[in-house]
PDB file of C-alpha atoms in Angstrom:
ATOM      1  CA  MET A   2      66.882  15.653 -30.074  1.00 98.00           C
ATOM      2  CA  LEU A   3      66.036  18.661 -27.930  1.00 98.00           C
ATOM      3  CA  LEU A   4      64.619  20.360 -31.030  1.00 98.00           C
ATOM      4  CA  ALA A   5      62.611  17.241 -31.827  1.00 98.00           C
ATOM      5  CA  MET A   6      61.250  17.292 -28.261  1.00 98.00           C
ATOM      6  CA  LYS A   7      60.122  20.894 -28.717  1.00 97.00           C
ATOM      7  CA  GLU A   8      58.245  19.788 -31.825  1.00 97.00           C
ATOM      8  CA  ALA A   9      56.634  16.907 -29.928  1.00 96.00           C
ATOM      9  CA  ILE A  10      55.427  19.224 -27.180  1.00 93.00           C
ATOM     10  CA  ARG A  11      53.571  21.228 -29.842  1.00 91.00           C
ATOM     11  CA  ALA A  12      51.528  18.097 -30.522  1.00 89.00           C
ATOM     12  CA  LEU A  13      50.361  17.537 -26.930  1.00 85.00           C
ATOM     13  CA  GLY A  14      46.594  17.346 -26.583  1.00 76.00           C
ATOM     14  CA  ARG A  15      46.000  16.979 -30.335  1.00 80.00           C
ATOM     15  CA  THR A  16      46.944  13.430 -31.272  1.00 86.00           C
ATOM     16  CA  SER A  17      44.732  10.993 -29.328  1.00 83.00           C
ATOM     17  CA  PRO A  18      44.765   8.032 -29.629  1.00 86.00           C
ATOM     18  CA  ASN A  19      48.302   8.461 -30.960  1.00 89.00           C
ATOM     19  CA  PRO A  20      51.357   9.738 -29.058  1.00 92.00           C
ATOM     20  CA  ALA A  21      52.823  13.216 -29.449  1.00 93.00           C
ATOM     21  CA  VAL A  22      55.959  12.931 -31.594  1.00 97.00           C
ATOM     22  CA  GLY A  23      58.440  15.406 -33.051  1.00 98.00           C
ATOM     23  CA  ALA A  24      61.106  14.980 -35.730  1.00 98.00           C
ATOM     24  CA  VAL A  25      64.067  16.922 -37.152  1.00 98.00           C
ATOM     25  CA  LEU A  26      66.070  16.223 -40.326  1.00 98.00           C
ATOM     26  CA  VAL A  27      69.762  17.225 -40.357  1.00 98.00           C
ATOM     27  CA  LYS A  28      72.436  17.081 -43.047  1.00 97.00           C
ATOM     28  CA  ASN A  29      75.995  18.426 -42.969  1.00 95.00           C
ATOM     29  CA  ASP A  30      75.276  19.976 -39.557  1.00 94.00           C
ATOM     30  CA  GLN A  31      72.412  21.979 -41.042  1.00 96.00           C
ATOM     31  CA  ILE A  32      68.749  21.625 -40.047  1.00 97.00           C
ATOM     32  CA  LEU A  33      66.768  20.786 -43.167  1.00 97.00           C
ATOM     33  CA  SER A  34      63.259  20.601 -41.704  1.00 97.00           C
ATOM     34  CA  LYS A  35      61.173  19.920 -38.612  1.00 97.00           C
ATOM     35  CA  GLY A  36      57.761  18.384 -38.055  1.00 97.00           C
ATOM     36  CA  PHE A  37      55.291  17.061 -35.496  1.00 96.00           C
ATOM     37  CA  HIS A  38      52.268  14.782 -35.565  1.00 95.00           C
ATOM     38  CA  ARG A  39      49.288  17.154 -35.798  1.00 91.00           C
ATOM     39  CA  SER A  40      46.334  14.819 -35.356  1.00 87.00           C
ATOM     40  CA  ALA A  41      45.312  11.159 -35.544  1.00 85.00           C
ATOM     41  CA  GLY A  42      44.897  10.164 -39.171  1.00 87.00           C
ATOM     42  CA  LEU A  43      47.300  12.858 -40.395  1.00 91.00           C
ATOM     43  CA  PRO A  44      50.957  12.191 -41.302  1.00 93.00           C
ATOM     44  CA  HIS A  45      53.320  11.276 -38.481  1.00 95.00           C
ATOM     45  CA  ALA A  46      56.146  13.591 -37.434  1.00 97.00           C
ATOM     46  CA  GLU A  47      58.724  11.910 -39.693  1.00 97.00           C
ATOM     47  CA  ILE A  48      56.496  12.327 -42.761  1.00 96.00           C
ATOM     48  CA  GLU A  49      55.732  15.947 -41.834  1.00 96.00           C
ATOM     49  CA  ALA A  50      59.450  16.689 -41.825  1.00 97.00           C
ATOM     50  CA  LEU A  51      60.080  14.804 -45.088  1.00 97.00           C
ATOM     51  CA  ARG A  52      57.210  16.534 -46.901  1.00 95.00           C
ATOM     52  CA  LYS A  53      58.888  19.911 -46.448  1.00 95.00           C
ATOM     53  CA  LEU A  54      61.827  18.803 -48.620  1.00 94.00           C
ATOM     54  CA  SER A  55      62.316  17.962 -52.262  1.00 91.00           C
ATOM     55  CA  PRO A  56      62.882  14.155 -52.610  1.00 84.00           C
ATOM     56  CA  SER A  57      66.636  14.409 -53.194  1.00 91.00           C
ATOM     57  CA  LYS A  58      67.346  16.676 -50.207  1.00 94.00           C
ATOM     58  CA  ALA A  59      66.798  13.909 -47.623  1.00 95.00           C
ATOM     59  CA  ILE A  60      69.311  11.512 -49.189  1.00 96.00           C
ATOM     60  CA  GLY A  61      72.119  10.924 -46.690  1.00 97.00           C
ATOM     61  CA  ALA A  62      70.418  12.937 -43.945  1.00 97.00           C
ATOM     62  CA  THR A  63      70.042  12.043 -40.267  1.00 98.00           C
ATOM     63  CA  LEU A  64      66.551  11.797 -38.809  1.00 98.00           C
ATOM     64  CA  TYR A  65      66.056  12.660 -35.131  1.00 98.00           C
ATOM     65  CA  VAL A  66      62.699  11.528 -33.756  1.00 98.00           C
ATOM     66  CA  THR A  67      61.405  11.392 -30.174  1.00 98.00           C
ATOM     67  CA  LEU A  68      59.744   7.961 -30.489  1.00 96.00           C
ATOM     68  CA  GLU A  69      60.732   4.821 -32.327  1.00 96.00           C
ATOM     69  CA  PRO A  70      59.304   5.120 -35.880  1.00 95.00           C
ATOM     70  CA  CYS A  71      56.159   3.089 -36.472  1.00 92.00           C
ATOM     71  CA  SER A  72      56.624  -0.115 -38.441  1.00 90.00           C
ATOM     72  CA  SER A  73      53.039  -1.278 -39.004  1.00 82.00           C
ATOM     73  CA  HIS A  74      50.060  -0.129 -41.059  1.00 78.00           C
ATOM     74  CA  GLY A  75      47.385   1.876 -39.237  1.00 73.00           C
ATOM     75  CA  LYS A  76      45.488   4.918 -40.464  1.00 75.00           C
ATOM     76  CA  THR A  77      48.744   5.838 -42.223  1.00 79.00           C
ATOM     77  CA  PRO A  78      51.498   3.701 -43.803  1.00 86.00           C
ATOM     78  CA  PRO A  79      54.498   2.746 -41.612  1.00 91.00           C
ATOM     79  CA  CYS A  80      57.129   5.437 -41.241  1.00 95.00           C
ATOM     80  CA  THR A  81      59.896   2.881 -41.716  1.00 95.00           C
ATOM     81  CA  GLU A  82      58.861   2.563 -45.382  1.00 95.00           C
ATOM     82  CA  ALA A  83      59.047   6.334 -45.909  1.00 95.00           C
ATOM     83  CA  ILE A  84      62.455   6.488 -44.197  1.00 97.00           C
ATOM     84  CA  LEU A  85      63.823   3.786 -46.501  1.00 96.00           C
ATOM     85  CA  ALA A  86      62.335   5.409 -49.598  1.00 96.00           C
ATOM     86  CA  ALA A  87      63.781   8.822 -48.706  1.00 96.00           C
ATOM     87  CA  GLY A  88      67.377   7.560 -48.614  1.00 96.00           C
ATOM     88  CA  ILE A  89      68.014   8.624 -45.022  1.00 97.00           C
ATOM     89  CA  SER A  90      71.363   7.228 -43.850  1.00 97.00           C
ATOM     90  CA  ARG A  91      71.016   7.543 -40.061  1.00 98.00           C
ATOM     91  CA  VAL A  92      68.126   7.441 -37.590  1.00 98.00           C
ATOM     92  CA  VAL A  93      68.386   8.586 -33.977  1.00 98.00           C
ATOM     93  CA  TYR A  94      65.374   8.104 -31.744  1.00 97.00           C
ATOM     94  CA  GLY A  95      64.632   8.690 -28.078  1.00 97.00           C
ATOM     95  CA  ALA A  96      61.950   6.476 -26.555  1.00 96.00           C
ATOM     96  CA  THR A  97      61.297   2.901 -27.597  1.00 93.00           C
ATOM     97  CA  ASP A  98      57.739   1.936 -28.514  1.00 88.00           C
ATOM     98  CA  PRO A  99      56.168   0.559 -25.280  1.00 83.00           C
ATOM     99  CA  ASP A 100      53.929  -1.819 -27.259  1.00 77.00           C
ATOM    100  CA  LYS A 101      55.572  -5.247 -27.026  1.00 77.00           C
ATOM    101  CA  ARG A 102      54.327  -6.094 -30.520  1.00 74.00           C
ATOM    102  CA  HIS A 103      56.385  -3.289 -32.075  1.00 80.00           C
ATOM    103  CA  ARG A 104      59.197  -2.641 -29.582  1.00 87.00           C
ATOM    104  CA  GLY A 105      62.570  -2.587 -31.356  1.00 90.00           C
ATOM    105  CA  ARG A 106      61.066  -3.650 -34.683  1.00 93.00           C
ATOM    106  CA  ALA A 107      61.883  -0.386 -36.473  1.00 95.00           C
ATOM    107  CA  SER A 108      65.508  -0.672 -35.425  1.00 94.00           C
ATOM    108  CA  ARG A 109      65.731  -4.164 -36.902  1.00 95.00           C
ATOM    109  CA  ILE A 110      64.056  -3.153 -40.170  1.00 96.00           C
ATOM    110  CA  LEU A 111      66.202  -0.076 -40.677  1.00 97.00           C
ATOM    111  CA  SER A 112      69.477  -1.733 -39.629  1.00 97.00           C
ATOM    112  CA  LYS A 113      68.836  -4.625 -41.991  1.00 96.00           C
ATOM    113  CA  ALA A 114      68.526  -2.083 -44.827  1.00 96.00           C
ATOM    114  CA  GLY A 115      71.919  -0.568 -43.975  1.00 97.00           C
ATOM    115  CA  ILE A 116      70.704   2.489 -42.058  1.00 97.00           C
ATOM    116  CA  VAL A 117      72.702   3.401 -38.961  1.00 97.00           C
ATOM    117  CA  VAL A 118      70.359   3.397 -35.954  1.00 97.00           C
ATOM    118  CA  ARG A 119      70.940   4.811 -32.494  1.00 97.00           C
ATOM    119  CA  ASP A 120      68.225   4.514 -29.873  1.00 96.00           C
ATOM    120  CA  GLY A 121      67.730   5.711 -26.297  1.00 96.00           C
ATOM    121  CA  VAL A 122      68.959   9.292 -26.782  1.00 97.00           C
ATOM    122  CA  LEU A 123      67.272  11.371 -24.045  1.00 97.00           C
ATOM    123  CA  ASP A 124      65.063   8.336 -23.517  1.00 96.00           C
ATOM    124  CA  MET A 125      63.597   9.424 -20.164  1.00 95.00           C
ATOM    125  CA  GLU A 126      62.874  12.942 -21.358  1.00 96.00           C
ATOM    126  CA  CYS A 127      61.226  11.724 -24.558  1.00 97.00           C
ATOM    127  CA  SER A 128      59.188   9.126 -22.661  1.00 95.00           C
ATOM    128  CA  ALA A 129      57.964  11.778 -20.228  1.00 93.00           C
ATOM    129  CA  ILE A 130      56.271  13.660 -23.079  1.00 94.00           C
ATOM    130  CA  ASN A 131      53.938  10.690 -23.547  1.00 93.00           C
ATOM    131  CA  ALA A 132      53.737   9.464 -19.961  1.00 91.00           C
ATOM    132  CA  HIS A 133      49.951   9.004 -20.137  1.00 93.00           C
ATOM    133  CA  TRP A 134      50.061   7.232 -23.489  1.00 91.00           C
ATOM    134  CA  ASN A 135      52.871   4.942 -22.278  1.00 91.00           C
ATOM    135  CA  HIS A 136      50.871   4.065 -19.162  1.00 93.00           C
ATOM    136  CA  CYS A 137      47.794   3.179 -21.212  1.00 92.00           C
ATOM    137  CA  ALA A 138      49.824   1.157 -23.710  1.00 86.00           C
ATOM    138  CA  SER A 139      51.383  -0.946 -20.953  1.00 85.00           C
ATOM    139  CA  THR A 140      48.380  -1.367 -18.591  1.00 91.00           C
ATOM    140  CA  GLY A 141      45.311  -1.009 -20.814  1.00 92.00           C
ATOM    141  CA  LEU A 142      43.995   1.672 -18.428  1.00 96.00           C
ATOM    142  CA  PRO A 143      44.084   5.444 -18.909  1.00 96.00           C
ATOM    143  CA  TRP A 144      46.141   7.598 -16.552  1.00 96.00           C
ATOM    144  CA  VAL A 145      43.599   8.816 -13.982  1.00 98.00           C
ATOM    145  CA  ILE A 146      43.762  12.243 -12.353  1.00 97.00           C
ATOM    146  CA  ALA A 147      41.429  12.834  -9.401  1.00 97.00           C
ATOM    147  CA  LYS A 148      40.465  16.488  -9.193  1.00 97.00           C
ATOM    148  CA  ALA A 149      38.296  18.250  -6.625  1.00 96.00           C
ATOM    149  CA  ALA A 150      37.660  21.673  -5.153  1.00 95.00           C
ATOM    150  CA  LEU A 151      37.040  21.287  -1.442  1.00 94.00           C
ATOM    151  CA  THR A 152      36.734  23.238   1.779  1.00 94.00           C
ATOM    152  CA  LEU A 153      39.137  23.043   4.691  1.00 93.00           C
ATOM    153  CA  ASP A 154      36.733  20.626   6.370  1.00 92.00           C
ATOM    154  CA  GLY A 155      37.011  18.294   3.360  1.00 91.00           C
ATOM    155  CA  CYS A 156      33.666  18.759   1.630  1.00 91.00           C
ATOM    156  CA  ILE A 157      32.798  19.464  -2.004  1.00 90.00           C
ATOM    157  CA  ASP A 158      29.242  20.818  -1.705  1.00 85.00           C
ATOM    158  CA  SER A 159      29.086  24.586  -2.061  1.00 76.00           C
ATOM    159  CA  HIS A 160      27.305  26.955   0.306  1.00 71.00           C
ATOM    160  CA  PRO A 161      23.728  27.911  -0.694  1.00 70.00           C
ATOM    161  CA  GLN A 162      24.859  31.536  -1.036  1.00 68.00           C
ATOM    162  CA  SER A 163      27.688  30.751  -3.464  1.00 72.00           C
ATOM    163  CA  ARG A 164      27.943  28.410  -6.450  1.00 77.00           C
ATOM    164  CA  TRP A 165      31.720  28.085  -6.184  1.00 86.00           C
ATOM    165  CA  ILE A 166      34.062  26.733  -3.518  1.00 91.00           C
ATOM    166  CA  SER A 167      37.334  27.589  -5.271  1.00 92.00           C
ATOM    167  CA  SER A 168      38.641  30.972  -6.390  1.00 93.00           C
ATOM    168  CA  GLU A 169      38.392  32.306  -9.934  1.00 93.00           C
ATOM    169  CA  GLU A 170      42.126  31.664 -10.382  1.00 96.00           C
ATOM    170  CA  SER A 171      41.668  28.025  -9.351  1.00 96.00           C
ATOM    171  CA  ARG A 172      38.814  27.626 -11.793  1.00 95.00           C
ATOM    172  CA  LYS A 173      41.035  28.897 -14.615  1.00 95.00           C
ATOM    173  CA  GLU A 174      43.753  26.457 -13.553  1.00 95.00           C
ATOM    174  CA  SER A 175      41.144  23.690 -13.694  1.00 95.00           C
ATOM    175  CA  MET A 176      40.353  24.713 -17.259  1.00 94.00           C
ATOM    176  CA  ARG A 177      44.041  24.541 -18.138  1.00 93.00           C
ATOM    177  CA  LEU A 178      44.125  21.069 -16.616  1.00 94.00           C
ATOM    178  CA  ARG A 179      41.269  20.049 -18.906  1.00 93.00           C
ATOM    179  CA  THR A 180      43.374  20.983 -21.941  1.00 90.00           C
ATOM    180  CA  ASN A 181      45.909  18.286 -20.988  1.00 87.00           C
ATOM    181  CA  VAL A 182      43.465  15.378 -20.721  1.00 92.00           C
ATOM    182  CA  GLU A 183      41.420  13.510 -23.283  1.00 93.00           C
ATOM    183  CA  ALA A 184      38.322  12.857 -21.181  1.00 96.00           C
ATOM    184  CA  ILE A 185      36.483  14.145 -18.101  1.00 98.00           C
ATOM    185  CA  LEU A 186      34.507  11.649 -16.032  1.00 98.00           C
ATOM    186  CA  VAL A 187      31.701  12.341 -13.566  1.00 97.00           C
ATOM    187  CA  GLY A 188      28.985  10.294 -11.933  1.00 96.00           C
ATOM    188  CA  GLY A 189      25.323  10.382 -12.864  1.00 95.00           C
ATOM    189  CA  GLY A 190      24.538  12.152  -9.596  1.00 93.00           C
ATOM    190  CA  THR A 191      26.740  15.090 -10.579  1.00 94.00           C
ATOM    191  CA  VAL A 192      24.929  15.395 -13.904  1.00 96.00           C
ATOM    192  CA  ARG A 193      21.525  15.329 -12.232  1.00 94.00           C
ATOM    193  CA  SER A 194      22.417  17.863  -9.532  1.00 91.00           C
ATOM    194  CA  ASP A 195      24.788  20.255 -11.351  1.00 92.00           C
ATOM    195  CA  ASP A 196      24.048  19.794 -15.088  1.00 95.00           C
ATOM    196  CA  PRO A 197      27.720  20.490 -15.975  1.00 94.00           C
ATOM    197  CA  SER A 198      29.110  21.265 -19.421  1.00 95.00           C
ATOM    198  CA  LEU A 199      32.547  19.644 -18.872  1.00 96.00           C
ATOM    199  CA  THR A 200      34.085  21.725 -21.662  1.00 95.00           C
ATOM    200  CA  ILE A 201      37.171  23.898 -22.019  1.00 92.00           C
ATOM    201  CA  ARG A 202      36.103  27.528 -21.881  1.00 91.00           C
ATOM    202  CA  ASP A 203      37.107  30.998 -20.670  1.00 87.00           C
ATOM    203  CA  ILE A 204      40.763  30.399 -21.576  1.00 87.00           C
ATOM    204  CA  ARG A 205      42.586  30.740 -24.883  1.00 81.00           C
ATOM    205  CA  ILE A 206      43.209  27.503 -26.797  1.00 79.00           C
ATOM    206  CA  SER A 207      44.085  26.641 -30.386  1.00 72.00           C
ATOM    207  CA  LYS A 208      41.061  26.458 -32.682  1.00 74.00           C
ATOM    208  CA  ASN A 209      42.170  22.922 -33.576  1.00 73.00           C
ATOM    209  CA  HIS A 210      42.337  21.780 -29.955  1.00 79.00           C
ATOM    210  CA  PRO A 211      39.609  19.149 -29.404  1.00 83.00           C
ATOM    211  CA  GLN A 212      37.128  19.354 -26.571  1.00 91.00           C
ATOM    212  CA  PRO A 213      37.615  16.442 -24.118  1.00 94.00           C
ATOM    213  CA  TRP A 214      35.313  13.465 -24.177  1.00 96.00           C
ATOM    214  CA  ARG A 215      32.607  13.767 -21.492  1.00 97.00           C
ATOM    215  CA  ILE A 216      32.162  10.453 -19.676  1.00 98.00           C
ATOM    216  CA  ILE A 217      29.172   9.744 -17.426  1.00 97.00           C
ATOM    217  CA  TRP A 218      29.231   6.746 -15.106  1.00 97.00           C
ATOM    218  CA  SER A 219      25.761   5.973 -13.798  1.00 94.00           C
ATOM    219  CA  LYS A 220      24.442   2.861 -12.050  1.00 88.00           C
ATOM    220  CA  SER A 221      21.102   3.200 -13.815  1.00 89.00           C
ATOM    221  CA  GLY A 222      22.553   4.339 -17.113  1.00 89.00           C
ATOM    222  CA  LYS A 223      20.015   7.175 -17.148  1.00 91.00           C
ATOM    223  CA  ILE A 224      20.374  10.941 -16.931  1.00 94.00           C
ATOM    224  CA  PRO A 225      17.881  13.719 -17.747  1.00 94.00           C
ATOM    225  CA  ARG A 226      17.252  13.957 -21.492  1.00 93.00           C
ATOM    226  CA  LYS A 227      17.748  17.728 -21.427  1.00 95.00           C
ATOM    227  CA  SER A 228      21.167  17.578 -19.756  1.00 96.00           C
ATOM    228  CA  LYS A 229      23.709  19.888 -21.372  1.00 95.00           C
ATOM    229  CA  LEU A 230      25.930  16.908 -22.095  1.00 96.00           C
ATOM    230  CA  LEU A 231      23.222  15.507 -24.373  1.00 96.00           C
ATOM    231  CA  MET A 232      22.006  18.773 -25.896  1.00 95.00           C
ATOM    232  CA  ASP A 233      24.980  21.061 -26.597  1.00 94.00           C
ATOM    233  CA  THR A 234      27.154  21.315 -29.712  1.00 93.00           C
ATOM    234  CA  HIS A 235      29.625  18.781 -28.282  1.00 93.00           C
ATOM    235  CA  ARG A 236      27.025  16.085 -27.580  1.00 94.00           C
ATOM    236  CA  ASP A 237      28.814  13.702 -29.954  1.00 95.00           C
ATOM    237  CA  ARG A 238      31.723  13.795 -27.479  1.00 95.00           C
ATOM    238  CA  THR A 239      29.563  12.370 -24.655  1.00 97.00           C
ATOM    239  CA  LEU A 240      29.635   8.711 -23.589  1.00 97.00           C
ATOM    240  CA  LEU A 241      27.231   7.243 -21.022  1.00 97.00           C
ATOM    241  CA  PHE A 242      28.066   4.012 -19.195  1.00 97.00           C
ATOM    242  CA  GLY A 243      25.620   2.213 -16.939  1.00 94.00           C
ATOM    243  CA  GLY A 244      25.526  -1.094 -15.108  1.00 91.00           C
ATOM    244  CA  ILE A 245      29.286  -1.736 -15.112  1.00 96.00           C
ATOM    245  CA  THR A 246      32.107  -1.051 -12.663  1.00 97.00           C
ATOM    246  CA  LEU A 247      34.304   2.017 -12.846  1.00 97.00           C
ATOM    247  CA  ARG A 248      37.278  -0.179 -13.732  1.00 97.00           C
ATOM    248  CA  LYS A 249      35.328  -1.594 -16.678  1.00 98.00           C
ATOM    249  CA  VAL A 250      34.529   1.931 -17.825  1.00 98.00           C
ATOM    250  CA  LEU A 251      38.204   2.868 -17.754  1.00 98.00           C
ATOM    251  CA  GLN A 252      39.171  -0.308 -19.581  1.00 97.00           C
ATOM    252  CA  GLU A 253      36.660   0.545 -22.301  1.00 97.00           C
ATOM    253  CA  LEU A 254      38.101   4.044 -22.575  1.00 97.00           C
ATOM    254  CA  GLY A 255      41.595   2.575 -22.876  1.00 95.00           C
ATOM    255  CA  LYS A 256      40.397   0.387 -25.756  1.00 94.00           C
ATOM    256  CA  ARG A 257      39.095   3.525 -27.448  1.00 93.00           C
ATOM    257  CA  GLY A 258      42.561   5.082 -27.236  1.00 90.00           C
ATOM    258  CA  ILE A 259      41.750   7.520 -24.440  1.00 94.00           C
ATOM    259  CA  SER A 260      44.970   7.624 -22.423  1.00 93.00           C
ATOM    260  CA  CYS A 261      44.225  10.235 -19.747  1.00 95.00           C
ATOM    261  CA  VAL A 262      41.009  10.778 -17.778  1.00 97.00           C
ATOM    262  CA  LEU A 263      40.212  13.544 -15.321  1.00 98.00           C
ATOM    263  CA  ILE A 264      37.729  12.404 -12.668  1.00 98.00           C
ATOM    264  CA  GLU A 265      35.897  15.449 -11.358  1.00 94.00           C
ATOM    265  CA  GLY A 266      33.542  13.706  -8.975  1.00 77.00           C
ATOM    266  CA  GLY A 267      31.332  13.806  -7.129  1.00 88.00           C
ATOM    267  CA  GLY A 268      32.118  12.253  -3.780  1.00 93.00           C
ATOM    268  CA  TYR A 269      30.832   8.762  -4.589  1.00 94.00           C
ATOM    269  CA  THR A 270      32.707   8.545  -7.892  1.00 96.00           C
ATOM    270  CA  LEU A 271      35.937   9.864  -6.371  1.00 96.00           C
ATOM    271  CA  GLY A 272      35.468   7.446  -3.484  1.00 95.00           C
ATOM    272  CA  GLU A 273      35.117   4.483  -5.823  1.00 96.00           C
ATOM    273  CA  SER A 274      38.151   5.565  -7.831  1.00 96.00           C
ATOM    274  CA  PHE A 275      40.331   5.600  -4.709  1.00 96.00           C
ATOM    275  CA  LYS A 276      38.738   2.507  -3.183  1.00 95.00           C
ATOM    276  CA  ARG A 277      39.435   0.471  -6.339  1.00 95.00           C
ATOM    277  CA  LYS A 278      42.996   1.897  -6.567  1.00 96.00           C
ATOM    278  CA  LEU A 279      42.379   3.438  -9.990  1.00 97.00           C
ATOM    279  CA  VAL A 280      43.848   6.897  -9.290  1.00 97.00           C
ATOM    280  CA  ASP A 281      47.351   7.735 -10.499  1.00 97.00           C
ATOM    281  CA  GLU A 282      47.519  11.454  -9.756  1.00 97.00           C
ATOM    282  CA  VAL A 283      45.746  13.942  -7.486  1.00 97.00           C
ATOM    283  CA  ARG A 284      44.932  17.635  -7.980  1.00 97.00           C
ATOM    284  CA  PHE A 285      42.963  18.972  -5.014  1.00 97.00           C
ATOM    285  CA  PHE A 286      42.139  22.678  -4.738  1.00 97.00           C
ATOM    286  CA  ILE A 287      41.623  23.555  -1.070  1.00 97.00           C
ATOM    287  CA  ALA A 288      39.747  26.759  -0.297  1.00 95.00           C
ATOM    288  CA  PRO A 289      40.200  28.633   2.999  1.00 95.00           C
ATOM    289  CA  VAL A 290      36.584  28.013   3.945  1.00 91.00           C
ATOM    290  CA  ILE A 291      34.922  25.986   6.701  1.00 91.00           C
ATOM    291  CA  GLN A 292      31.198  25.556   6.174  1.00 86.00           C
ATOM    292  CA  GLY A 293      30.121  22.174   7.525  1.00 84.00           C
ATOM    293  CA  GLY A 294      29.229  20.585   4.199  1.00 82.00           C
ATOM    294  CA  LYS A 295      27.377  17.314   3.753  1.00 84.00           C
ATOM    295  CA  ILE A 296      29.327  15.712   0.895  1.00 87.00           C
ATOM    296  CA  PRO A 297      32.932  14.603   1.576  1.00 90.00           C
ATOM    297  CA  ALA A 298      35.377  14.760  -1.325  1.00 92.00           C
ATOM    298  CA  VAL A 299      35.969  11.003  -1.015  1.00 93.00           C
ATOM    299  CA  LYS A 300      32.720   9.330  -0.021  1.00 90.00           C
ATOM    300  CA  ALA A 301      33.988   5.848   0.811  1.00 86.00           C
ATOM    301  CA  HIS A 302      35.986   3.879   3.374  1.00 88.00           C
ATOM    302  CA  ILE A 303      39.341   3.396   1.677  1.00 90.00           C
ATOM    303  CA  SER A 304      42.841   2.237   2.450  1.00 89.00           C
ATOM    304  CA  PRO A 305      45.121   5.266   2.859  1.00 90.00           C
ATOM    305  CA  ALA A 306      46.386   6.596  -0.469  1.00 92.00           C
ATOM    306  CA  HIS A 307      49.845   8.050   0.043  1.00 95.00           C
ATOM    307  CA  LEU A 308      51.157  10.675  -2.380  1.00 96.00           C
ATOM    308  CA  THR A 309      54.680  11.197  -3.683  1.00 96.00           C
ATOM    309  CA  ASP A 310      56.259  14.032  -5.708  1.00 94.00           C
ATOM    310  CA  LEU A 311      54.106  16.490  -3.803  1.00 96.00           C
ATOM    311  CA  THR A 312      53.752  20.129  -4.755  1.00 97.00           C
ATOM    312  CA  TYR A 313      51.840  22.875  -2.955  1.00 97.00           C
ATOM    313  CA  THR A 314      50.857  25.802  -5.154  1.00 97.00           C
ATOM    314  CA  LYS A 315      49.066  28.950  -4.009  1.00 97.00           C
ATOM    315  CA  ILE A 316      46.442  29.868  -6.591  1.00 96.00           C
ATOM    316  CA  GLY A 317      44.407  32.922  -5.750  1.00 95.00           C
ATOM    317  CA  SER A 318      43.168  32.397  -2.205  1.00 95.00           C
ATOM    318  CA  ASP A 319      43.423  28.597  -2.531  1.00 97.00           C
ATOM    319  CA  VAL A 320      46.166  26.009  -2.273  1.00 97.00           C
ATOM    320  CA  MET A 321      46.478  23.297  -4.926  1.00 97.00           C
ATOM    321  CA  ILE A 322      47.961  20.047  -3.626  1.00 97.00           C
ATOM    322  CA  SER A 323      49.176  17.777  -6.401  1.00 97.00           C
ATOM    323  CA  GLY A 324      51.051  14.500  -6.332  1.00 97.00           C
ATOM    324  CA  LEU A 325      51.306  10.961  -7.623  1.00 96.00           C
ATOM    325  CA  VAL A 326      49.570   8.088  -5.861  1.00 96.00           C
ATOM    326  CA  LYS A 327      52.121   5.678  -4.466  1.00 93.00           C
ATOM    327  CA  LYS A 328      51.487   2.222  -5.896  1.00 83.00           C
ATOM    328  CA  GLY A 329      52.009  -1.087  -4.162  1.00 69.00           C
TER     329      GLY A 329
END
């Protein structure tokens, strides 16, 4: 299962709206093949592993897979059918499908056909790989990360003499953070004032790694026609929402299979996200600068949001504070 988890981790950031899954086929204590789900619409991890073998090799083998095999038709046929057809004698999986419609169904189908099934092996570890996807599947809302670069006096507007608040190292860390989310959300005011690109750049990524969706939340539903988000080569990855609440925007993104959203501001948008209790995780980069800014990082009167699982990381001259928002 640990090997299957390593395969699943290779799939992170590539599979939206599907989960990252890894699989390993074993027979007579020998590893026959490994596989992971490479992208939505392509074969699932189980099929990837099976395709690397001649049909007879899988007969009597044990399949280790990090998530309960799918049992319904989607963009690809159900994996349970392929498992039965391959003659696999034993299936061991880690996490159970969080979707109530499918939970435990694969186990019933395979057991009924005489296949030995064991579930829950390294369940917590396997579930953690798809924490964002699990959250979206159970709540209908994407996992929301609030990110900001701010001064010691709590503001996010940069000094007229410098475009940046955070250090170069922090900006690279922000880019790495973008590689682990499926969408970046900003308010219309940020687009009008900063004209951001909201892309992954200046760091090395796989050529197959998708750029995140760029989400704009604007009361008016209007932004300048020549904004980079509407003009660059990734303009088909831009969605503009106007006239609806931030919660409604996130619900719509969840329906589209977007399971993790990075909110990068500005102050009003971050304020609304905390005020409406939509934030699940915080990544704040605090620079050792006091400059009397005009725009607070959270521009709203909110109930205190307490963080758990806190970490403090020195990045360049800055400190990154990260943690989970305590619910309830």
